[in-house]
Short mmCIF file of C-alpha atoms and ligand atoms in Angstrom, two decimals:
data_model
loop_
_atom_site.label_atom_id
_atom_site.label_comp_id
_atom_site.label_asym_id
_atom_site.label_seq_id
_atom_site.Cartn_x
_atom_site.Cartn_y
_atom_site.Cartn_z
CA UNK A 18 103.08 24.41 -26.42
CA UNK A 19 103.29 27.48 -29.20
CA UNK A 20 104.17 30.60 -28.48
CA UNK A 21 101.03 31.70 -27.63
CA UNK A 22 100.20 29.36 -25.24
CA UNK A 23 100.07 30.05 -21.41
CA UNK A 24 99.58 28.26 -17.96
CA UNK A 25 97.95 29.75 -15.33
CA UNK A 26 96.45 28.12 -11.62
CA UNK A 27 92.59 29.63 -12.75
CA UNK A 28 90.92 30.01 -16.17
CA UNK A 29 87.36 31.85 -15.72
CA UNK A 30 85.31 31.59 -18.66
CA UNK A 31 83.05 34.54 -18.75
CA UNK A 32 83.41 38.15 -17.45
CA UNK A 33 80.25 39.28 -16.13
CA UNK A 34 79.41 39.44 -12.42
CA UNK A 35 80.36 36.11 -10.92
CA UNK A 36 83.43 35.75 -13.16
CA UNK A 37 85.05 39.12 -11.90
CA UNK A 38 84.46 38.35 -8.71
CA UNK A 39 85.64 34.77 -8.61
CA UNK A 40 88.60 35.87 -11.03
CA UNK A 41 89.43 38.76 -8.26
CA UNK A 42 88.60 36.82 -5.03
CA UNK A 43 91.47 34.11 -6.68
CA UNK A 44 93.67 36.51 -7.65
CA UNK A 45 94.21 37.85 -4.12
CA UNK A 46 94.64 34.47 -2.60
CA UNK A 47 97.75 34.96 -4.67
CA UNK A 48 96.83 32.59 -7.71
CA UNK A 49 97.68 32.95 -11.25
CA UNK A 50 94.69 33.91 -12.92
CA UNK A 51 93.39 34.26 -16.92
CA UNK A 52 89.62 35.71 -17.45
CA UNK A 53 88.24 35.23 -21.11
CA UNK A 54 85.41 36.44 -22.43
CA UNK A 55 84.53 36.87 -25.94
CA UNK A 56 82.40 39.86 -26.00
CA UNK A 57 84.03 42.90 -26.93
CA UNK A 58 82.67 45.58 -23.92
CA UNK A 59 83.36 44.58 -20.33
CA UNK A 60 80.19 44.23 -18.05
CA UNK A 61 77.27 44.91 -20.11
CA UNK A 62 74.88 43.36 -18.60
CA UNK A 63 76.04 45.21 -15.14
CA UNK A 64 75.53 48.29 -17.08
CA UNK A 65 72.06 47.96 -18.31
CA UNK A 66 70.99 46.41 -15.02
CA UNK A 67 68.75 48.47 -12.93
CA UNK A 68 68.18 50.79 -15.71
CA UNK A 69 71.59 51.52 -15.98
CA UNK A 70 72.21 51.97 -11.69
CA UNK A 71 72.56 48.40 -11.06
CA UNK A 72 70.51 47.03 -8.18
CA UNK A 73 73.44 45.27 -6.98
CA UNK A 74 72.05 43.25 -4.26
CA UNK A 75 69.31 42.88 -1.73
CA UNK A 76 69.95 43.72 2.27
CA UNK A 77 67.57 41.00 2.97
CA UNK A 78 69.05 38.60 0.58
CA UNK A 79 68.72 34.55 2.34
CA UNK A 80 68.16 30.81 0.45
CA UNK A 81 64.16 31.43 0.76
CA UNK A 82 64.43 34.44 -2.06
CA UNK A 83 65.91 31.90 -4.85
CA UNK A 84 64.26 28.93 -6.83
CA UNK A 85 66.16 25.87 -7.39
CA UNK A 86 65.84 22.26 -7.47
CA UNK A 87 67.85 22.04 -4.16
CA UNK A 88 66.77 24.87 -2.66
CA UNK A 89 69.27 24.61 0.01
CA UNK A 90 72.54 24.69 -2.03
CA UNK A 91 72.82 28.52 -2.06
CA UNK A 92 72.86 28.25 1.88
CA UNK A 93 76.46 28.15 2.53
CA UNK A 94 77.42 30.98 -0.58
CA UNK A 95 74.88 32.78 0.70
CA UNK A 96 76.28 32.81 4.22
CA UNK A 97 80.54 33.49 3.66
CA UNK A 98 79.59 36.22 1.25
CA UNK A 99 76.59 38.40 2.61
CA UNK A 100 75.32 41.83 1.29
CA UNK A 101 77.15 43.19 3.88
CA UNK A 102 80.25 42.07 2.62
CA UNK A 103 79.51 43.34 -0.49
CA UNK A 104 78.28 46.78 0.08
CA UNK A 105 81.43 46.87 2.41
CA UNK A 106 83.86 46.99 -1.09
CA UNK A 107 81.38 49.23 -2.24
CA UNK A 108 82.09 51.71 0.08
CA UNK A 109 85.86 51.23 -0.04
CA UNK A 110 85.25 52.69 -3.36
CA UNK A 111 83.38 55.13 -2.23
CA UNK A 112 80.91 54.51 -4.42
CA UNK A 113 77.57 56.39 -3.71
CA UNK A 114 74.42 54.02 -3.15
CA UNK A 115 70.94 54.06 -1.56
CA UNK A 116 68.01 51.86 -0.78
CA UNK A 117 65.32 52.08 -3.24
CA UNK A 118 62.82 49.70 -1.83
CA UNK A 119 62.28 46.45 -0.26
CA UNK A 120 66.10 46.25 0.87
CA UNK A 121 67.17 46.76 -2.70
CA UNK A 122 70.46 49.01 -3.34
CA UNK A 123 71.32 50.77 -6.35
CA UNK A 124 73.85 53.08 -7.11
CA UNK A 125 73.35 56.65 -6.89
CA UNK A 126 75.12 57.75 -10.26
CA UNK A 127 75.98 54.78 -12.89
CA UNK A 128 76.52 50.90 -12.89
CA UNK A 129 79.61 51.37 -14.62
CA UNK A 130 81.23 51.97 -11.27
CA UNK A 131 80.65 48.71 -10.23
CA UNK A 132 82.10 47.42 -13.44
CA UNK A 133 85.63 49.62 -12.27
CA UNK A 134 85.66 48.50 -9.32
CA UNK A 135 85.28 45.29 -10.42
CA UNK A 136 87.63 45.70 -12.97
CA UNK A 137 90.15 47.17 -10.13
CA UNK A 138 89.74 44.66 -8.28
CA UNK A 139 90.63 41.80 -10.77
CA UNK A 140 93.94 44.32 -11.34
CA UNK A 141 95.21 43.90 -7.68
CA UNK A 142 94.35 40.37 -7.97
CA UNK A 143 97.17 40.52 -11.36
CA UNK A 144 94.17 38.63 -13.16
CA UNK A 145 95.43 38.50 -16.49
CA UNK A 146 92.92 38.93 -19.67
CA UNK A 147 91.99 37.07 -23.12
CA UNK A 148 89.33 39.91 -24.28
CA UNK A 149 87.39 39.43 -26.55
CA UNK A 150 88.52 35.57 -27.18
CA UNK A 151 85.94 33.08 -28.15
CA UNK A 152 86.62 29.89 -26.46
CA UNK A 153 86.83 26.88 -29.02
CA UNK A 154 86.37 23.81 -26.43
CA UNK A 155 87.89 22.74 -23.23
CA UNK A 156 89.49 19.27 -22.47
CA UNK A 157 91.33 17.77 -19.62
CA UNK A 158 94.19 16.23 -19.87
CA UNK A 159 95.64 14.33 -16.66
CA UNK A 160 94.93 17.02 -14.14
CA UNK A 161 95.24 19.74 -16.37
CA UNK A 162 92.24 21.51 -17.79
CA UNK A 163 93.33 22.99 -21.24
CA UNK A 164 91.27 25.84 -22.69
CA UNK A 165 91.58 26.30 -26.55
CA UNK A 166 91.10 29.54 -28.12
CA UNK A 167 92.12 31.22 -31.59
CA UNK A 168 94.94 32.89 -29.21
CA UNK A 169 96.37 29.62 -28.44
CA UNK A 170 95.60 27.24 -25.49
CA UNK A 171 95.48 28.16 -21.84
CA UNK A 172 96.94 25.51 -19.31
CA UNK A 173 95.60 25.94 -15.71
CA UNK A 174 94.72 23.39 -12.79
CA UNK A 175 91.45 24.91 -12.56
CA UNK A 176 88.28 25.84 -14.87
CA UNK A 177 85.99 28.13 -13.57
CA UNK A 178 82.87 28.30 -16.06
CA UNK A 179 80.69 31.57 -15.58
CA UNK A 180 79.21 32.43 -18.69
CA UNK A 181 75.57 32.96 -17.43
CA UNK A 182 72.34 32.40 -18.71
CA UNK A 183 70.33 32.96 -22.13
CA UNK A 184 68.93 36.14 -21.22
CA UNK A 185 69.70 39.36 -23.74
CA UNK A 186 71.54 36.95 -26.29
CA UNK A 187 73.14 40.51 -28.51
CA UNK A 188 74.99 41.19 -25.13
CA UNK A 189 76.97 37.81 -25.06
CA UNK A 190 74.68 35.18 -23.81
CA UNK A 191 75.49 31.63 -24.72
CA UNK A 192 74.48 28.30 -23.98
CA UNK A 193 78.56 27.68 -23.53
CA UNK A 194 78.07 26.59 -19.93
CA UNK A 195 75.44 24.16 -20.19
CA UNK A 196 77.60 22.81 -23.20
CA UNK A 197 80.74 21.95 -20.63
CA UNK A 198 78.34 20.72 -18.24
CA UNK A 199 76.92 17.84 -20.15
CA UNK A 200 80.19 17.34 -21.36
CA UNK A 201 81.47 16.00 -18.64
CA UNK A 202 78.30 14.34 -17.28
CA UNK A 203 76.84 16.74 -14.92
CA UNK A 204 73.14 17.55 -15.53
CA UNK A 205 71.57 20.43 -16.72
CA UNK A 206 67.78 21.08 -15.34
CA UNK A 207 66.18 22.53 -18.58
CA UNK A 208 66.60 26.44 -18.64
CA UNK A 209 63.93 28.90 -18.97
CA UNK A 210 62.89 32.48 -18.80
CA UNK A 211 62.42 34.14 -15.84
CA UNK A 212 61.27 37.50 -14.27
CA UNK A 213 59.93 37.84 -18.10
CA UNK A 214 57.08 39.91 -19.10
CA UNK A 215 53.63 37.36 -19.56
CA UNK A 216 51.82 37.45 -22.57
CA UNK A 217 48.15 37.51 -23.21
CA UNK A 218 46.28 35.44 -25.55
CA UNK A 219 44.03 37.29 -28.30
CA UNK A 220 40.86 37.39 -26.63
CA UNK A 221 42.22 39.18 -23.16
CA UNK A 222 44.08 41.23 -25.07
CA UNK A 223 41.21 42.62 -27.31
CA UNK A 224 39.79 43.06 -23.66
CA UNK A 225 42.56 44.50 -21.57
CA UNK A 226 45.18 45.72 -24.23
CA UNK A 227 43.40 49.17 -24.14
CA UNK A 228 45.20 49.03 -20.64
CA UNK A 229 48.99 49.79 -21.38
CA UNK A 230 50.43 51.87 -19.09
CA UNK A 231 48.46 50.92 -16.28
CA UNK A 232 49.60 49.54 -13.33
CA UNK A 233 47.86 48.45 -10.37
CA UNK A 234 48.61 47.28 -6.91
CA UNK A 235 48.11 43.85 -6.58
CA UNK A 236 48.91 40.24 -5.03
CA UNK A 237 49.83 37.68 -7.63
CA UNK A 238 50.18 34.41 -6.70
CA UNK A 239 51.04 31.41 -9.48
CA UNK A 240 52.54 27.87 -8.08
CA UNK A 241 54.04 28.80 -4.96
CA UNK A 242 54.66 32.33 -5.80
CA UNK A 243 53.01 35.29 -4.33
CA UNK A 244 54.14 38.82 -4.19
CA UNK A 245 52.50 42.12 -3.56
CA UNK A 246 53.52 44.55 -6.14
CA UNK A 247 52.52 46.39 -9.21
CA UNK A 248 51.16 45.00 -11.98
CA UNK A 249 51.97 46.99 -15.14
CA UNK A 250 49.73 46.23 -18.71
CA UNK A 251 51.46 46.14 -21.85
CA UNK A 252 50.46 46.32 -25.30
CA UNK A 253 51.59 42.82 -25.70
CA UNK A 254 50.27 41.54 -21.75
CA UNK A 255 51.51 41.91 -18.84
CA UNK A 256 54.34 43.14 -16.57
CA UNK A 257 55.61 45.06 -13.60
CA UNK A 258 57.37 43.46 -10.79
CA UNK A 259 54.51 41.13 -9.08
CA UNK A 260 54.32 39.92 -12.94
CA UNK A 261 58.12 39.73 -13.24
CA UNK A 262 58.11 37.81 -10.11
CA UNK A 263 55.77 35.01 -10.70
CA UNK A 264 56.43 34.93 -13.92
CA UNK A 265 59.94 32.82 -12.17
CA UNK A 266 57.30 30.07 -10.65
CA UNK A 267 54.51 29.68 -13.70
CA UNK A 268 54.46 26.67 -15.38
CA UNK A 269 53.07 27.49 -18.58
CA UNK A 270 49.61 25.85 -18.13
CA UNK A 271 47.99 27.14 -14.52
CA UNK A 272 46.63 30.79 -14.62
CA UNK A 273 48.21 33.41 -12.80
CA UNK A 274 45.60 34.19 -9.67
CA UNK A 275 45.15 38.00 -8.78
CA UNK A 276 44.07 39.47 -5.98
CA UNK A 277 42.95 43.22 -7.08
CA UNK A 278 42.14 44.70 -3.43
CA UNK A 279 45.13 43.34 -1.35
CA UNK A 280 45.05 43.95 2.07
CA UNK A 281 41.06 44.59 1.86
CA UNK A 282 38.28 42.94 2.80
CA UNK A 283 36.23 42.75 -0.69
CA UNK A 284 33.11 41.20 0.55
CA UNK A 285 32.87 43.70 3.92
CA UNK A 286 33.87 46.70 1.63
CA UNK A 287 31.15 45.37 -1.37
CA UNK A 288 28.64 44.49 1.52
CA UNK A 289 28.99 48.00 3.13
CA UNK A 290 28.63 49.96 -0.48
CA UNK A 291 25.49 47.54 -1.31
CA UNK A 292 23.07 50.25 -0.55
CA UNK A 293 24.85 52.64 -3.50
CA UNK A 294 22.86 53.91 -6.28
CA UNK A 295 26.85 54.27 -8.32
CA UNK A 296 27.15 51.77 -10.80
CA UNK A 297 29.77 48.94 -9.80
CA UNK A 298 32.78 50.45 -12.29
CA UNK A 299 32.14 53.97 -10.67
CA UNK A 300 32.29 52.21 -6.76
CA UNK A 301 35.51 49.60 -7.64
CA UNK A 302 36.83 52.66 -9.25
CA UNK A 303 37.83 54.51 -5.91
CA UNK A 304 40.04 51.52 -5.17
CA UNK A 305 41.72 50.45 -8.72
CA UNK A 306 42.37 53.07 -11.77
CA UNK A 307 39.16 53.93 -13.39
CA UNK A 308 39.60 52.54 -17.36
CA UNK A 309 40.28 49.12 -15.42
CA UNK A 310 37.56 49.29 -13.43
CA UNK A 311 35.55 49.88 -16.19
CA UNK A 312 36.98 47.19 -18.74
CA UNK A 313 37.03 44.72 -15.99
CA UNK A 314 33.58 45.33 -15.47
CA UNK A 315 32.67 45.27 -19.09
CA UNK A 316 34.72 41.99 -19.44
CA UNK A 317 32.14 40.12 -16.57
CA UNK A 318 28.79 42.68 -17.77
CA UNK A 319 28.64 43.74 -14.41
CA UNK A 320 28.01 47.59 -14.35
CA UNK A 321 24.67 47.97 -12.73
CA UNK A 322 24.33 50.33 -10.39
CA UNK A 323 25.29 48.14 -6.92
CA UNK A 324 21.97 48.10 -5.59
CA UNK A 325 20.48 46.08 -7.60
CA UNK A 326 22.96 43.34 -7.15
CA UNK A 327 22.07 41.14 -4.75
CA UNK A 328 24.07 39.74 -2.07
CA UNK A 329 24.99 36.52 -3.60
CA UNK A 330 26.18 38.62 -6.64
CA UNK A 331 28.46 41.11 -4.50
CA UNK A 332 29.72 37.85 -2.71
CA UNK A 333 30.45 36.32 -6.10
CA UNK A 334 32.26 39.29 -7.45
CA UNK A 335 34.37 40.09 -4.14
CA UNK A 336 35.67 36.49 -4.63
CA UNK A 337 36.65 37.11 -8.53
CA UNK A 338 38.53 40.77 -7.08
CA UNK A 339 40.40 38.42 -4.29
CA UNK A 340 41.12 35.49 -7.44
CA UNK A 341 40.67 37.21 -10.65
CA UNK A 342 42.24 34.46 -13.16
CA UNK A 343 44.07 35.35 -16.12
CA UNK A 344 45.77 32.29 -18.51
CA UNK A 345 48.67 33.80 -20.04
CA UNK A 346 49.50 32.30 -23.63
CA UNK A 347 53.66 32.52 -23.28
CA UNK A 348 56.59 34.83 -21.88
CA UNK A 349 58.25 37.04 -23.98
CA UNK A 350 61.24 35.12 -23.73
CA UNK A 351 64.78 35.44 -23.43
CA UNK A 352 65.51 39.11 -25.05
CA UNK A 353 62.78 40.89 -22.42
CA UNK A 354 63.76 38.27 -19.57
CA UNK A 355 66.64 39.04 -16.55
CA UNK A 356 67.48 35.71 -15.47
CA UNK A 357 67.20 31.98 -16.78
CA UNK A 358 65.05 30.14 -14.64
CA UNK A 359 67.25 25.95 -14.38
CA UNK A 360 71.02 25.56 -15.27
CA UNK A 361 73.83 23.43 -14.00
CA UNK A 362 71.71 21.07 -11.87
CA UNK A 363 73.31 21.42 -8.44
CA UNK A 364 72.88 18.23 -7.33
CA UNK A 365 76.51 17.47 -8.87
CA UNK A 366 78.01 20.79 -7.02
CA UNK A 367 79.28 21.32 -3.89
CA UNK A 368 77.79 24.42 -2.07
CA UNK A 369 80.86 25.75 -0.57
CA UNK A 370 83.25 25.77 -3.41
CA UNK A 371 81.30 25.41 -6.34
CA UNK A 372 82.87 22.50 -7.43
CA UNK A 373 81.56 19.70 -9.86
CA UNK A 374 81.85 16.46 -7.01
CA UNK A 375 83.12 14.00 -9.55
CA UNK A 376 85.39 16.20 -11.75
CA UNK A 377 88.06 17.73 -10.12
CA UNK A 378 88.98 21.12 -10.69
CA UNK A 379 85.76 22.24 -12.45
CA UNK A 380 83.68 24.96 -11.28
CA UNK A 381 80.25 26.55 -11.95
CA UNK A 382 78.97 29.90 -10.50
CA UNK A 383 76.45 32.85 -11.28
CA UNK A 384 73.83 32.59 -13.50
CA UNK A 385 74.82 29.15 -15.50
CA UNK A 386 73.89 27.27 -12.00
CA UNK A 387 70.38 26.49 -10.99
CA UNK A 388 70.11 29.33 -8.67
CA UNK A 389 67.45 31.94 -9.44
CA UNK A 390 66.73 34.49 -7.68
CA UNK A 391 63.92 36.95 -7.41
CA UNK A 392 63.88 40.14 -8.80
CA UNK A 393 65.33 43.04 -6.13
CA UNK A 394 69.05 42.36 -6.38
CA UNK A 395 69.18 39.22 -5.48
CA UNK A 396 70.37 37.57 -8.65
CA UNK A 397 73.90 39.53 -8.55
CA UNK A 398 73.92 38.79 -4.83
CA UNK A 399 73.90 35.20 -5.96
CA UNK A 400 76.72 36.10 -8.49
CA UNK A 401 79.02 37.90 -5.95
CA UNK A 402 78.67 35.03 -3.36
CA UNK A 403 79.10 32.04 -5.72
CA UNK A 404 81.72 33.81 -7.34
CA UNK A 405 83.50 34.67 -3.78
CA UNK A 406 82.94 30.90 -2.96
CA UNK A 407 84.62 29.65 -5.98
CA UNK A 408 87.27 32.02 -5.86
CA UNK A 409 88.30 30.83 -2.36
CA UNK A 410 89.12 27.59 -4.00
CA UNK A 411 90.19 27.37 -7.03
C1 FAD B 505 68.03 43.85 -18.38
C2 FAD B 505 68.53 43.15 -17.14
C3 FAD B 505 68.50 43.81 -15.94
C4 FAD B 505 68.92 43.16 -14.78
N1 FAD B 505 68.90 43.83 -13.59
C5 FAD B 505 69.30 43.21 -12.46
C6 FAD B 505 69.36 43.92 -11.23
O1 FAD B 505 69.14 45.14 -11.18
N2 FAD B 505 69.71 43.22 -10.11
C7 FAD B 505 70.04 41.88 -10.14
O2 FAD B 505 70.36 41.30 -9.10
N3 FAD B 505 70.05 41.21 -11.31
C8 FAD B 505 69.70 41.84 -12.45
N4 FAD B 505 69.74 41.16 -13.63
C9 FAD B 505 70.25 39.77 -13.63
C10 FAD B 505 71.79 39.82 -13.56
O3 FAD B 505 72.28 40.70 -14.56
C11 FAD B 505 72.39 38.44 -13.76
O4 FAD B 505 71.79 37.50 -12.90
C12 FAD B 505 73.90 38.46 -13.52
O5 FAD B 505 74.51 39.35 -14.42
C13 FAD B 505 74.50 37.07 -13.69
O6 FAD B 505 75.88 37.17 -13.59
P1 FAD B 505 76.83 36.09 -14.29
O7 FAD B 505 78.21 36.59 -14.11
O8 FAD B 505 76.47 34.73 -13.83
O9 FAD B 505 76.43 36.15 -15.82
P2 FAD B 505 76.60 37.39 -16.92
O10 FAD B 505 76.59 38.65 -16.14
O11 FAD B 505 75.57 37.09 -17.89
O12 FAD B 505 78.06 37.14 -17.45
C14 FAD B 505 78.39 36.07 -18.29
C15 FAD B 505 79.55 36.50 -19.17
O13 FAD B 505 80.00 35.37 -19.89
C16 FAD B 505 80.26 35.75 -21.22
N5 FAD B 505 80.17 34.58 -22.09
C17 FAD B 505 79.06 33.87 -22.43
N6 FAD B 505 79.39 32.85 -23.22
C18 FAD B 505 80.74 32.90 -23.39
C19 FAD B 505 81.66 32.11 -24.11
N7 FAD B 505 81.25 31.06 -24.83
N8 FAD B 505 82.97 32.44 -24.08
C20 FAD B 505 83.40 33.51 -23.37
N9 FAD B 505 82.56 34.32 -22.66
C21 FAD B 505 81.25 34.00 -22.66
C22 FAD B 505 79.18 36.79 -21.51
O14 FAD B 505 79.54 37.61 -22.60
C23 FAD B 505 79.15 37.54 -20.19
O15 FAD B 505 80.07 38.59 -20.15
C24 FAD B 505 69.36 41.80 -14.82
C25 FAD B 505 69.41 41.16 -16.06
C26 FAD B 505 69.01 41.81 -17.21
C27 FAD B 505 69.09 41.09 -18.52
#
């Protein structure tokens, strides 16, 4: 060993959410512990989450609100470290929070104060730091896992690898993690965008582009998916949260189905306006904003006045406002996306400690794994109880 070398029980690649938290949760448990992480700020990603107050987890959070091959692993995280647990630190640091919607908390002032605390945290733990450090590969050696960086090479017993997804690539993202996986022979399921804006091909756009701004209460369902929220139009497609969500479960090929009049009858409501001398834009229009309405309209030439449409018409065009289909032509991909849909396949994990099952001493957790959640706070939810998990074991 040179001078700069170091042992320690724990090396945590990566300093975002889960790695704090697992580097912390060890450090208490009274082992030895080195965080690196190569970007130069601390917590970036924690700081532009939420637009910049961090919805830091979801009240409601449970396995059915995250996609995964196995959709069961997250079951036992998901159960030692609950949002309870979490918002419980949060108010032993008095930080002030509140419930925004949908059992999603955010802070009252600033993210950063998660990223102190955090940072506190890993201080009482006496987690030691390499920051920033680029990692240049990791090795075992006997039972040691050795951890080479420009600063020399850390020693420890156990690697803890939580260096995220692809998402926002200028704030640090690598592909690092998947990297160590296949190296030593766990799988990766291929990674993706997710909760990512949808684009529109040429034609819809020259239709609906007019649109940005707009948003619209809907129900979007796309393979499996289905969530009642707004949809927002873009200049470049769509978004909003019900797009963000599906966006998690489209396969690139099937069309996203939306229902414009959730929670409404169309046909009874169509039927019971059939006698109107309004054109159809002008009657849809008291339900859904007007320049969509009328655009939508346009798009099907549909804007006669609704009594001259006869029944089977009205019939036809409630089902298109319960289904209307729209083929998107791509996502906008990893710098608009928050979370990478695959990862660390988790069939070569164990659920409660995070462990890889055939190589001791290696551990994945956060974002790298193939746990996504939905959008709502539920992704750093995942982070805080996979890092907790790990933590308690390594
Ligand atoms: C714009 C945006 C808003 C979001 N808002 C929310 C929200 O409000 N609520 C929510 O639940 N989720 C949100 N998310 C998702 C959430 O931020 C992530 O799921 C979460 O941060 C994942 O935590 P992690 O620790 O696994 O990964 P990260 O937080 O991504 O941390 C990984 C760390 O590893 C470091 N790293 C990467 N490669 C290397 C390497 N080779 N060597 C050393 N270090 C490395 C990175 O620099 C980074 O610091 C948002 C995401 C984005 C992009």
């Amino acid at each position: 060993m040179n001078s700069r070398d170091v042992r320690c029980d724990v090396v945590v690649i990566g300093a975002g959410a889960a790695g704090m938290m697992c580097a912390a949760t060890a450090g208490r448990r009274g082992r030895r512990v080195l965080l690196i992480e190569h970007y130069p700020i601390l917590g970036e990603k924690i700081r532009i989450s939420g637009g910049g107050r961090c919805n830091f987890t979801n009240i409601n959070a449970g396995p059915g609100n995250y996609l995964s091959r196995n959709p069961d692993f997250c079951r036992s995280a998901l159960a030692r470290f609950t949002p309870r647990d979490f918002v419980a630190l949060v108010e032993r640091y008095r930080i002030p929070y509140h419930e925004k919607k949908l059992g999603q908390l955010f802070c009252d002032d600033t993210a950063r104060d998660l990223i102190a605390m955090l940072k506190t945290e890993c201080d009482r733990g006496r987690v030691e730091w390499r920051m920033p450090c680029p990692v240049d590969g990791v090795v075992r050696e006997g039972d040691a896992w050795m951890v080479a960086t420009p600063q020399g090479v850390v020693r420890a017993d156990s690697l803890v690898i939580a260096t995220g997804g692809l998402t926002v690539p200028k704030i640090g993202a690598t592909p690092f993690g998947y990297r160590v996986a296949e190296q030593f022979g766990l799988a990766v399921v291929a990674p993706t965008p997710a909760l990512v804006p949808l684009a529109l091909p040429p034609d819809a756009l020259s239709r609906f582009g007019d649109l940005a701004g707009i948003s619209v209460d809907v129900e979007v369902a796309c393979g499996g998916g289905r969530f009642r929220e707004n949809l927002l139009f873009t200049h470049r497609g769509l978004s909003g949260p019900a797009i963000l969500q599906v966006s998690s479960y489209w396969n690139g090929k099937e069309p996203i189905v939306i229902d414009l009049l959730p929670g409404i009858d169309a046909e009874d409501w169509l039927a019971g306006e059939g006698a109107s001398p309004a054109r159809l834009d002008t009657v849809l229009a008291r339900r859904l904003p007007q320049r969509f309405a009328q655009l939508w309209c346009e798009a099907r030439a549909s804007s006669l006045p609704i009594k001259q449409l006869s029944g089977k018409q009205l019939r036809e065009i409630a089902a298109e406002l319960r289904a209307w289909k729209l083929l998107p032509s791509g996502t906008l991909g990893y710098n608009k996306a928050e979370v990478t849909l695959g990862g660390v396949d988790t069939r070569g994990l164990s659920g409660k400690t995070m462990g890889a099952a055939n190589v001791p001493g290696l551990h994945f957790i956060g974002e790298v794994v193939d746990v996504t959640g939905w959008l709502g706070g539920y992704n750093f939810q995942w982070a805080w109880a996979s890092g907790h998990a790990a933590g308690m074991s390594a």
